[in-house]
Amino acid sequence: MRRFFPVLHPQRTLGLRGVMSWSDPVTGGDIPFQRLNSNHDLERFRGYQDFRFTDRGLLLLTAEYRWPIWVTREADRAGIDMILLADYGQVFHNVDQVTTENLAASYGFAFEMAGARGMLARVEFGRSEEETVVRFGLVSLIESGAGQLFQGRALDREP
């Protein structure tokens, strides 16, 4: 679940997201490694290397404060947003393992760039108690889904 709220200015938004996921084996056997929940995603545990956390269950809370730092004057929505981010959560094998002592935290910042041709690039700098991680990703604006925000407004609406 993801929600965005305007903060202090119409183009400054606070995004809150909660993710809870559980994987069960279909036949009662082991779950293939590729099907386990992990932090191999641009928006999960950004201060840790990919696949640092992998197990059957995932619980994650994310906060992002974003604002535009450069916008073209044309209506093509090209520009750059800056994002402050924080993640708090864990992966687990059994639900009874979810405790405050097992939660991992990370924080950082990101730049999100949208071009006139419908591509969205994101560079994230995440920090945790273990290390600093830089991640890069490209996605089509069509794939990012309705309600995705860029430059303080939903991408599926006219400027």
mmCIF file of N, CA and C in Angstrom, residues 1-3 16-20 59-63:
data_model
loop_
_atom_site.group_PDB
_atom_site.id
_atom_site.type_symbol
_atom_site.label_atom_id
_atom_site.label_comp_id
_atom_site.label_asym_id
_atom_site.label_seq_id
_atom_site.Cartn_x
_atom_site.Cartn_y
_atom_site.Cartn_z
ATOM 1 N N MET A 1 0.843 -1.161 0.000
ATOM 2 C CA MET A 1 0.000 0.000 0.000
ATOM 3 C C MET A 1 0.898 1.237 0.000
ATOM 4 N N ARG A 2 0.573 2.202 -0.838
ATOM 5 C CA ARG A 2 1.376 3.416 -0.957
ATOM 6 C C ARG A 2 0.447 4.623 -0.995
ATOM 7 N N ARG A 3 0.790 5.660 -0.232
ATOM 8 C CA ARG A 3 0.015 6.899 -0.217
ATOM 9 C C ARG A 3 0.979 8.080 -0.233
ATOM 10 N N LEU A 16 4.302 7.404 1.963
ATOM 11 C CA LEU A 16 4.368 6.345 2.967
ATOM 12 C C LEU A 16 3.942 5.043 2.309
ATOM 13 N N ARG A 17 4.692 3.992 2.588
ATOM 14 C CA ARG A 17 4.381 2.703 1.976
ATOM 15 C C ARG A 17 4.577 1.604 3.004
ATOM 16 N N GLY A 18 3.657 0.670 3.000
ATOM 17 C CA GLY A 18 3.759 -0.515 3.836
ATOM 18 C C GLY A 18 3.677 -1.753 2.962
ATOM 19 N N VAL A 19 4.588 -2.698 3.186
ATOM 20 C CA VAL A 19 4.604 -3.940 2.412
ATOM 21 C C VAL A 19 4.621 -5.104 3.393
ATOM 22 N N MET A 20 3.722 -6.048 3.170
ATOM 23 C CA MET A 20 3.747 -7.291 3.926
ATOM 24 C C MET A 20 3.531 -8.407 2.924
ATOM 25 N N LEU A 59 8.207 -7.759 5.986
ATOM 26 C CA LEU A 59 7.462 -6.656 6.577
ATOM 27 C C LEU A 59 8.322 -5.415 6.399
ATOM 28 N N LEU A 60 7.781 -4.372 5.764
ATOM 29 C CA LEU A 60 8.582 -3.185 5.462
ATOM 30 C C LEU A 60 7.725 -1.932 5.523
ATOM 31 N N LEU A 61 8.235 -0.902 6.187
ATOM 32 C CA LEU A 61 7.633 0.426 6.207
ATOM 33 C C LEU A 61 8.637 1.385 5.591
ATOM 34 N N THR A 62 8.170 2.219 4.672
ATOM 35 C CA THR A 62 9.044 3.141 3.956
ATOM 36 C C THR A 62 8.443 4.543 3.983
ATOM 37 N N ALA A 63 9.306 5.544 4.169
ATOM 38 C CA ALA A 63 8.891 6.944 4.075
ATOM 39 C C ALA A 63 9.816 7.645 3.089
#
